[in-house]
JSON list of C-alpha atoms in Angstrom, two decimals:
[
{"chain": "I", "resi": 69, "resn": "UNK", "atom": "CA", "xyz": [-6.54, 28.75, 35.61]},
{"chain": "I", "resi": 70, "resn": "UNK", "atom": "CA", "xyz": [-5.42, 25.30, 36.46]},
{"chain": "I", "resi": 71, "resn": "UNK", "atom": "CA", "xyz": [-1.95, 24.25, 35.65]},
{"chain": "I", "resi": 72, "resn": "UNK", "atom": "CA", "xyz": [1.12, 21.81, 36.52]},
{"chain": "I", "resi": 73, "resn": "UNK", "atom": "CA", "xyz": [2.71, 24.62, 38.19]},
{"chain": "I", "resi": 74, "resn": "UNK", "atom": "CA", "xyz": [-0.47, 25.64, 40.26]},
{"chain": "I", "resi": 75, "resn": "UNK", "atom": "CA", "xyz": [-1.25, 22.14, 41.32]},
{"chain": "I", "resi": 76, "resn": "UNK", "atom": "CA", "xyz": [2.67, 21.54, 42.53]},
{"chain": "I", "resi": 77, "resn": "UNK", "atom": "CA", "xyz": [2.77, 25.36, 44.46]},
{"chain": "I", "resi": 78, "resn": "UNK", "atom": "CA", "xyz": [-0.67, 24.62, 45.70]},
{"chain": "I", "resi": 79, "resn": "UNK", "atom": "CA", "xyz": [-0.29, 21.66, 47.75]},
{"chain": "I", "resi": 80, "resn": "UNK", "atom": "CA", "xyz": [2.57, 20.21, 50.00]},
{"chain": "I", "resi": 81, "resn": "UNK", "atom": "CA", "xyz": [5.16, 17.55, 48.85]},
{"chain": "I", "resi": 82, "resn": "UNK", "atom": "CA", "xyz": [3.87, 15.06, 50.18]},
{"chain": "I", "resi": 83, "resn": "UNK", "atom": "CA", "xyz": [0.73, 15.74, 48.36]},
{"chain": "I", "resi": 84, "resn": "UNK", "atom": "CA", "xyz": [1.78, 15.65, 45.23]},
{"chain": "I", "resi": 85, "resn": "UNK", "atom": "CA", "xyz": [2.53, 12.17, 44.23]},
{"chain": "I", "resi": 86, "resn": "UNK", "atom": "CA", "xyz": [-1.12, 11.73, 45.02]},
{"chain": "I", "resi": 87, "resn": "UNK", "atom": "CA", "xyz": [-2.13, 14.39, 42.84]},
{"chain": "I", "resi": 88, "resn": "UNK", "atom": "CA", "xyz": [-0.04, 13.76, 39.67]},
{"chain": "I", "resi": 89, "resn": "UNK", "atom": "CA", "xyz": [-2.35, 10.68, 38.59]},
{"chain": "I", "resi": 90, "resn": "UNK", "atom": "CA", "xyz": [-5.29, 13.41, 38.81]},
{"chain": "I", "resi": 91, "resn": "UNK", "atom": "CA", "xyz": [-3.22, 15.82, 36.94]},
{"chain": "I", "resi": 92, "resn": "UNK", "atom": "CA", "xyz": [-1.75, 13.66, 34.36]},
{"chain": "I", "resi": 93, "resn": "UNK", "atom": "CA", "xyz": [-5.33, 12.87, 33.25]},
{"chain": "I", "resi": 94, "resn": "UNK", "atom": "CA", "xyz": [-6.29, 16.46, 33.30]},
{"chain": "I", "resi": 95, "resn": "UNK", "atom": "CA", "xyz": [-3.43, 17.76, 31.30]},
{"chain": "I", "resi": 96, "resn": "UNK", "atom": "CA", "xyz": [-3.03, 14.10, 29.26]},
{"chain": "I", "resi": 97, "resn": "UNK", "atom": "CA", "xyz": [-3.55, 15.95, 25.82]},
{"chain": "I", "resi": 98, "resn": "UNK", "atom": "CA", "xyz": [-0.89, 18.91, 26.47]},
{"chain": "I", "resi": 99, "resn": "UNK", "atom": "CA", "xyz": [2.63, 18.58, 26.22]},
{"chain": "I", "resi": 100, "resn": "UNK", "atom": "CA", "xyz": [3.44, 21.50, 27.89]},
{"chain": "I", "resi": 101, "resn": "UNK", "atom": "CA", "xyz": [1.63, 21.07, 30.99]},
{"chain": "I", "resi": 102, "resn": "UNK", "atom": "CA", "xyz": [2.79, 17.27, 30.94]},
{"chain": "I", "resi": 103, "resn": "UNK", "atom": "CA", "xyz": [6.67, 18.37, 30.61]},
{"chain": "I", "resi": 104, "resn": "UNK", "atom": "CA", "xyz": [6.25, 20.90, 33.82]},
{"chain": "I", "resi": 105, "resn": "UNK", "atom": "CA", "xyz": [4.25, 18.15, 35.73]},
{"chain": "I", "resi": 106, "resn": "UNK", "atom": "CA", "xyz": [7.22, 16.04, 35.12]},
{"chain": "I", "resi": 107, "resn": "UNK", "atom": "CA", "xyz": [9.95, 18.33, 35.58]},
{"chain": "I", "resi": 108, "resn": "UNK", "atom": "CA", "xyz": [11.39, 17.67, 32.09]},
{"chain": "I", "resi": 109, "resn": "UNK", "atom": "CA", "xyz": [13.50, 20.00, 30.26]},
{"chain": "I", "resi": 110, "resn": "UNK", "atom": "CA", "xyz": [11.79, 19.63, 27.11]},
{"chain": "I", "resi": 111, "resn": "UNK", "atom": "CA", "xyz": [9.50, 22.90, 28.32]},
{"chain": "I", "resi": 112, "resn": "UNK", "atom": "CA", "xyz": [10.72, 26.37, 29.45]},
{"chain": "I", "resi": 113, "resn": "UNK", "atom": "CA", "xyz": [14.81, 25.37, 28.49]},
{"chain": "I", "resi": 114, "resn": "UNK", "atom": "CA", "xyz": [14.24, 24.33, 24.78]},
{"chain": "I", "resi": 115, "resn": "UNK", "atom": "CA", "xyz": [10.70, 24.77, 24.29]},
{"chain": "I", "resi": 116, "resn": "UNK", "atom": "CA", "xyz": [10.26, 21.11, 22.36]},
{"chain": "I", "resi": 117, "resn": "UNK", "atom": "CA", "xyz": [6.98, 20.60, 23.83]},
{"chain": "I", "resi": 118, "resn": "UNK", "atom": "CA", "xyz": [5.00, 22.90, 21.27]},
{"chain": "I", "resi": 119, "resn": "UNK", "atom": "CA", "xyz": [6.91, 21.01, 18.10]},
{"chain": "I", "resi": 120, "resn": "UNK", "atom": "CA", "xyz": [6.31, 17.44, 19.30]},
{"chain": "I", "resi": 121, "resn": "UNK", "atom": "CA", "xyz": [2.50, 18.65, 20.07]},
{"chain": "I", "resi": 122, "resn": "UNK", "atom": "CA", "xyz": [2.21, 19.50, 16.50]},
{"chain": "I", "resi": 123, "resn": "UNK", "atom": "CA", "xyz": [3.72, 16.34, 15.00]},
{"chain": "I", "resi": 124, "resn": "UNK", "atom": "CA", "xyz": [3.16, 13.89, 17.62]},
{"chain": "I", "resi": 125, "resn": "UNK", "atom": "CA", "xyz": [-0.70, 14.70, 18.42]},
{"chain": "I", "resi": 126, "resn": "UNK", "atom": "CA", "xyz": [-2.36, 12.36, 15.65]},
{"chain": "I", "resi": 127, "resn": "UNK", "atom": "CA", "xyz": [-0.22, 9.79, 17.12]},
{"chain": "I", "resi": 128, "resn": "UNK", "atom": "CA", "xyz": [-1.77, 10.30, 20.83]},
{"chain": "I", "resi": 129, "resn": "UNK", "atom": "CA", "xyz": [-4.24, 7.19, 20.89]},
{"chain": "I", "resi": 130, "resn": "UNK", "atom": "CA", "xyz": [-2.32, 4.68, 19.12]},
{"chain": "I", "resi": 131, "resn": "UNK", "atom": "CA", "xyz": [-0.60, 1.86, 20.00]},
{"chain": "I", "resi": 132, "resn": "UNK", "atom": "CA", "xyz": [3.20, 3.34, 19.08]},
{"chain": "I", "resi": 133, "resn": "UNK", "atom": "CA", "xyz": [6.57, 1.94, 20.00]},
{"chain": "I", "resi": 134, "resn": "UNK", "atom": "CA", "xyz": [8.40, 5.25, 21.33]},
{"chain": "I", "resi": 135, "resn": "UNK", "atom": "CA", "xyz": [12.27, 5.16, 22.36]},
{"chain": "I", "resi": 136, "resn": "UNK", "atom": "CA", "xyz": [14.09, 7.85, 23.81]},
{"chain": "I", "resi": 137, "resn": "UNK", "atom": "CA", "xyz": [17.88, 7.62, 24.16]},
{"chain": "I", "resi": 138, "resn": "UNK", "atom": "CA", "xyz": [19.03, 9.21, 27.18]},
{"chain": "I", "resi": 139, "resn": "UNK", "atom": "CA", "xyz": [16.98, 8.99, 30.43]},
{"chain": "I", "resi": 140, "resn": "UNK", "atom": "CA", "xyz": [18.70, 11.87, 31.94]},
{"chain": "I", "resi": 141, "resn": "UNK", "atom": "CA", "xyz": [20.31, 12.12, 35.54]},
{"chain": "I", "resi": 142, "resn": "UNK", "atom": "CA", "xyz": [23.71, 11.14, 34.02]},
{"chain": "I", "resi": 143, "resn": "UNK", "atom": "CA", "xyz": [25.76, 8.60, 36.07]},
{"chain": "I", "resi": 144, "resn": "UNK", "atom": "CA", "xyz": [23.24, 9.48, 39.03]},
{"chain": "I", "resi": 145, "resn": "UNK", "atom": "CA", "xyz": [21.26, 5.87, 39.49]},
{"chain": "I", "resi": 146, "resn": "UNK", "atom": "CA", "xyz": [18.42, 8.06, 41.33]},
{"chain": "I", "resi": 147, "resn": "UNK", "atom": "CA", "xyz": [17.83, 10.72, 38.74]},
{"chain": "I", "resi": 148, "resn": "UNK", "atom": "CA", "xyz": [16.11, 10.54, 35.38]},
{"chain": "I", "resi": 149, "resn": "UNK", "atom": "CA", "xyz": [13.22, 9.36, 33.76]},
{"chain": "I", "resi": 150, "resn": "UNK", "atom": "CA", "xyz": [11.09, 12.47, 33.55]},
{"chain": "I", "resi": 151, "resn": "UNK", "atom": "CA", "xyz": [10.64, 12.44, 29.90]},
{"chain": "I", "resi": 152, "resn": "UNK", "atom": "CA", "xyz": [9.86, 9.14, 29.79]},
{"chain": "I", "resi": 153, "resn": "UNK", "atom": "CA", "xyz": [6.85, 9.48, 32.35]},
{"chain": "I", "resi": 154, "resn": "UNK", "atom": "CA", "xyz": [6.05, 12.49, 29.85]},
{"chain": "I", "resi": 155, "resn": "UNK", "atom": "CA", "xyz": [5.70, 10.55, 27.18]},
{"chain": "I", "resi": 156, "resn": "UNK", "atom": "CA", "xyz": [3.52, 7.36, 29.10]},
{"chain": "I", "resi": 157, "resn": "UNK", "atom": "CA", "xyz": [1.13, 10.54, 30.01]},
{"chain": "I", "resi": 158, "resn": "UNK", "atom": "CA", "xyz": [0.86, 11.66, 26.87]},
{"chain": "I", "resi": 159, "resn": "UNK", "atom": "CA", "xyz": [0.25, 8.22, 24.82]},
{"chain": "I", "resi": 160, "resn": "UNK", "atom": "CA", "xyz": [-2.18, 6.18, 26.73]},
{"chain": "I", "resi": 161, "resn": "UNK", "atom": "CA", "xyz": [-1.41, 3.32, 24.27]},
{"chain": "I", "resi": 162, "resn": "UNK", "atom": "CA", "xyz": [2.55, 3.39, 24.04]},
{"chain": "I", "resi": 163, "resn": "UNK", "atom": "CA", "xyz": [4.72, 1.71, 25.06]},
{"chain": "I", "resi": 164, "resn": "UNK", "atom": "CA", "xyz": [7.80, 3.31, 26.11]},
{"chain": "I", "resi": 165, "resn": "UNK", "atom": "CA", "xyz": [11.49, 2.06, 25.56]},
{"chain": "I", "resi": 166, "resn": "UNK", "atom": "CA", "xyz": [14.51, 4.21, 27.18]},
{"chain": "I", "resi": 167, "resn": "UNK", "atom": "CA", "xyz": [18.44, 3.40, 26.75]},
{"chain": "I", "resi": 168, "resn": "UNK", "atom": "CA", "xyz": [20.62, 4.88, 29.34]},
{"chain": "I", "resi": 169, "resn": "UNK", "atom": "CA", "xyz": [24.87, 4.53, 29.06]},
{"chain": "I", "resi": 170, "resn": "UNK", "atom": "CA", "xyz": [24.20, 4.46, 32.65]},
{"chain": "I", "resi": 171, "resn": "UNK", "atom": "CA", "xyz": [22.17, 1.94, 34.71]},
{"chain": "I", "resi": 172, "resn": "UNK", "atom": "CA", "xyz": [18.62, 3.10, 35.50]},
{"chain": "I", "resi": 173, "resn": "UNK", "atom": "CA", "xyz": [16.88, -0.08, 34.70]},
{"chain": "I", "resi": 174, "resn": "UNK", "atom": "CA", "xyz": [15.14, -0.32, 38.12]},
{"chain": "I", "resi": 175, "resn": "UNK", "atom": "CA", "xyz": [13.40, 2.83, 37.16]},
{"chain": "I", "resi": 176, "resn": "UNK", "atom": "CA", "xyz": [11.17, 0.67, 34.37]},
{"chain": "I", "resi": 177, "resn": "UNK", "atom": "CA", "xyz": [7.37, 0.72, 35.11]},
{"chain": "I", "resi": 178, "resn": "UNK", "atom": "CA", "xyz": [4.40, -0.25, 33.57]},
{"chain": "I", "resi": 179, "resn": "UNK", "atom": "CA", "xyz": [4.51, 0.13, 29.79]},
{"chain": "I", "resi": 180, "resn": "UNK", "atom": "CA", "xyz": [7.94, 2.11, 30.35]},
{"chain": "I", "resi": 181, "resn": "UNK", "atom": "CA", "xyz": [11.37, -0.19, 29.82]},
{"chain": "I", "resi": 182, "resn": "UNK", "atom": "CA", "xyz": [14.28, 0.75, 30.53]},
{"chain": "I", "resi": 183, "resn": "UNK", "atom": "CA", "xyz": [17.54, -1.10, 28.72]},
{"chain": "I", "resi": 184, "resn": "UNK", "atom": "CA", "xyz": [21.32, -0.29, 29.68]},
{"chain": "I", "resi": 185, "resn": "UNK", "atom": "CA", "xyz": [22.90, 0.44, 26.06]},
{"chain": "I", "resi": 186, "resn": "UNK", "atom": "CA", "xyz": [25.48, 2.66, 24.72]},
{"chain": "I", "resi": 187, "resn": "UNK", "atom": "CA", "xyz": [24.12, 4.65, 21.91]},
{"chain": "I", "resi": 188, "resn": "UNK", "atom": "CA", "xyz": [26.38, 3.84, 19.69]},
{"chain": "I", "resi": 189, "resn": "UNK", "atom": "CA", "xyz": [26.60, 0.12, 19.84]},
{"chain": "I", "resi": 190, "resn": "UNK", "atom": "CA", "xyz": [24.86, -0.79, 16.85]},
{"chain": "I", "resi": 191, "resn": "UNK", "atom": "CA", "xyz": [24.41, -4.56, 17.22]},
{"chain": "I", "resi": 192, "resn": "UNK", "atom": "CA", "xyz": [22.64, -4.01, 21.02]},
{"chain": "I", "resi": 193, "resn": "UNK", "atom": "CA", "xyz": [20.50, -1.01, 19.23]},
{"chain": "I", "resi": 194, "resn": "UNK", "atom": "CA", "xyz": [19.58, -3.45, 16.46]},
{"chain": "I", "resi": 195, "resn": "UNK", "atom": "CA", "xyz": [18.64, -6.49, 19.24]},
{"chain": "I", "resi": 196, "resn": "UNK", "atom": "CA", "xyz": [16.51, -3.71, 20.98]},
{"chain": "I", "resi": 197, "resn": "UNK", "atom": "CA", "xyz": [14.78, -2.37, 17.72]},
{"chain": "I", "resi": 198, "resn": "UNK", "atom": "CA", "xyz": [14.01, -6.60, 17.01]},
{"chain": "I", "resi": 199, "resn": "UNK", "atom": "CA", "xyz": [12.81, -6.88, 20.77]},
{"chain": "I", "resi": 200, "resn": "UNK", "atom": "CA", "xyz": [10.17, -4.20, 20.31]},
{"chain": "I", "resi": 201, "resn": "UNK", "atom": "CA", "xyz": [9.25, -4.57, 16.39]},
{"chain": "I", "resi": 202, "resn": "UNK", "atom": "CA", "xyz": [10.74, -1.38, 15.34]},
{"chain": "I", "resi": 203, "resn": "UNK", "atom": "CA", "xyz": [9.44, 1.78, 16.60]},
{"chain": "I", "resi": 204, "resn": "UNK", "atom": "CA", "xyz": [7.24, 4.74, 15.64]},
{"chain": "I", "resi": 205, "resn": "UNK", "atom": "CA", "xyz": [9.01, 7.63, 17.17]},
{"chain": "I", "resi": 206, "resn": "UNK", "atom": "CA", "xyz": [12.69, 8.12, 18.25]},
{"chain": "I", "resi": 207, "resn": "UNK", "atom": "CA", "xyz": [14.46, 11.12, 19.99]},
{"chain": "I", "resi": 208, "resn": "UNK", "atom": "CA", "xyz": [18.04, 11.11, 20.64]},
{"chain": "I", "resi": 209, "resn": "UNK", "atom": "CA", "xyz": [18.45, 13.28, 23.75]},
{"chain": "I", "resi": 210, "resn": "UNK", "atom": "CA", "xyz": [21.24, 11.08, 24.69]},
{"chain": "I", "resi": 211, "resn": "UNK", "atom": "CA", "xyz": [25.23, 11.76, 24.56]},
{"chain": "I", "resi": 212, "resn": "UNK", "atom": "CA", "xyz": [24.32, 15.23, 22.23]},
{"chain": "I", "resi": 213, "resn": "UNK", "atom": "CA", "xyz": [28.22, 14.50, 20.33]},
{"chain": "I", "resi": 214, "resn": "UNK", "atom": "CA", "xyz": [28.16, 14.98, 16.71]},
{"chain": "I", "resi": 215, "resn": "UNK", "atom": "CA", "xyz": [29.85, 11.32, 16.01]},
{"chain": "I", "resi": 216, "resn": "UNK", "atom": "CA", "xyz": [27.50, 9.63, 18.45]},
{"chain": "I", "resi": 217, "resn": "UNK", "atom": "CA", "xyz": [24.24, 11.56, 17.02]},
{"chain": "I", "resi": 218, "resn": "UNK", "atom": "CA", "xyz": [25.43, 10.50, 13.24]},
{"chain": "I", "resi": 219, "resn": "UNK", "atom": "CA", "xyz": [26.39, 7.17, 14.03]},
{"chain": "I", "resi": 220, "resn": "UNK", "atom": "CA", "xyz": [23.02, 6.32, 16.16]},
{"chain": "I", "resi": 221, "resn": "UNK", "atom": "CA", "xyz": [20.53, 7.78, 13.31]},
{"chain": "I", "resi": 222, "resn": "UNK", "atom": "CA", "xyz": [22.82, 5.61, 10.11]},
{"chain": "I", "resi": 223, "resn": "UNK", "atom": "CA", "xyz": [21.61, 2.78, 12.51]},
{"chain": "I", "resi": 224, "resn": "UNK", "atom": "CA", "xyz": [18.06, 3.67, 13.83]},
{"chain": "I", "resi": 225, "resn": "UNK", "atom": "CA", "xyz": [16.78, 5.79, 11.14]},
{"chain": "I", "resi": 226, "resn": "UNK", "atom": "CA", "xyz": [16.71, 2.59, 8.85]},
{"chain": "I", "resi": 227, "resn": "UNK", "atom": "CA", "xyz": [14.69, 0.80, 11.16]},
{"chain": "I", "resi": 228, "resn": "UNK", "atom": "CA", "xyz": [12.14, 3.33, 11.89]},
{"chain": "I", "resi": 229, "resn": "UNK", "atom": "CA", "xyz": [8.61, 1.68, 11.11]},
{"chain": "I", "resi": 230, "resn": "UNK", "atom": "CA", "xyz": [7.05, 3.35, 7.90]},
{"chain": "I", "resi": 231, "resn": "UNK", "atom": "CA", "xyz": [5.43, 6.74, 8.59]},
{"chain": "I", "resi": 232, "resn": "UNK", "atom": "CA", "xyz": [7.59, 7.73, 11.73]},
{"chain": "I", "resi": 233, "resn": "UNK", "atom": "CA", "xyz": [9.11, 10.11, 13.43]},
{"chain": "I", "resi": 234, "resn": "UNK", "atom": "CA", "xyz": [13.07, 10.31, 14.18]},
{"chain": "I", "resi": 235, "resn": "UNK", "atom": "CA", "xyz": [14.05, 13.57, 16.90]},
{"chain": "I", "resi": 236, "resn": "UNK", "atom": "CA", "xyz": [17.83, 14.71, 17.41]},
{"chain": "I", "resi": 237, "resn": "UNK", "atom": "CA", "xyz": [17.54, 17.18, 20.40]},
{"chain": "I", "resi": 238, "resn": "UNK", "atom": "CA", "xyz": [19.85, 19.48, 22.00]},
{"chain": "I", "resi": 239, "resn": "UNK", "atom": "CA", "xyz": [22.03, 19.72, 18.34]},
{"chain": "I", "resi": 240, "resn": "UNK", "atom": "CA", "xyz": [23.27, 23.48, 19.54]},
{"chain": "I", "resi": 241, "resn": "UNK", "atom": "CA", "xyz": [25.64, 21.82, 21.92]},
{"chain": "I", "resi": 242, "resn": "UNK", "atom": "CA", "xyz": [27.47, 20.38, 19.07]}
]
């Protein structure tokens, strides 16, 4: 059986940047197999994947706005981003906004930006929203605090477009 995990054991490091464009095509329709390709903790430590296959699936081949607060590596400038390529895998069409507390704006790529931006600053949230034209799909994995949670979706969750989809992970740590 071919999988994320077989591809990375199967070949050496160096390898394996090749091989991820060949495997994100392969596995482009499966959230679980994209999240181990990436090294995201959204598969195996919370088990997300098989929820946001479910809701986020009729979504796949449209052109959505996606933002994700929290690119992960916290304060390291070098670290993060996995979800993010996740989620450019998994909609061909999207485009892909992050917000970091931290700076990790270098790690923007094609249709993946990356802004600098507190979670709870509500007028830069509100510029960002305007930037993009609101978005489809939103998942706080950011600072996982109760006040910061509440206080980013009484901002966002009013300017989610019609129809979509707001995500608060990790809410056990609170």
């Amino acid at each position: 059986m071919i999988s994320a995990k077989n591809i990375r054991d199967a070949f050496p490091k160096s390898m394996q940047p090749k091989l991820v464009p060949i495997a994100r095509r392969l596995f482009a329709g499966n959230l679980d197999l994209l999240a181990r390709l990436y090294h995201t903790d959204k598969w195996g430590v919370h088990w997300y994947t098989q929820h946001y296959q479910r809701y986020f699936a009729p979504l796949r081949q449209q052109r959505i706005q996606l933002l994700e607060i929290g690119v992960g590596g916290y304060d390291d400038s070098a670290q993060g981003g996995s979800s993010l390529r996740m989620w450019k895998a998994f909609f061909p069409k999207a485009r892909i906004v992050g917000i970091d507390l931290h700076d990790k704006t270098h790690m923007s790529e094609p249709r993946i930006e990356i802004r600098q931006c507190d979670q709870t600053d509500a007028e830069k949230l509100r510029q960002i929203n305007a930037e993009y034209g609101g978005f489809d799909i939103i998942i706080d994995d950011g600072s996982h605090l109760n006040e910061h949670v509440i206080k980013t979706f009484g901002i966002l969750f009013p300017l989610l477009r019609q129809g979509g989809i707001y995500s608060i992970e990790d809410t056990q740590t609170s």
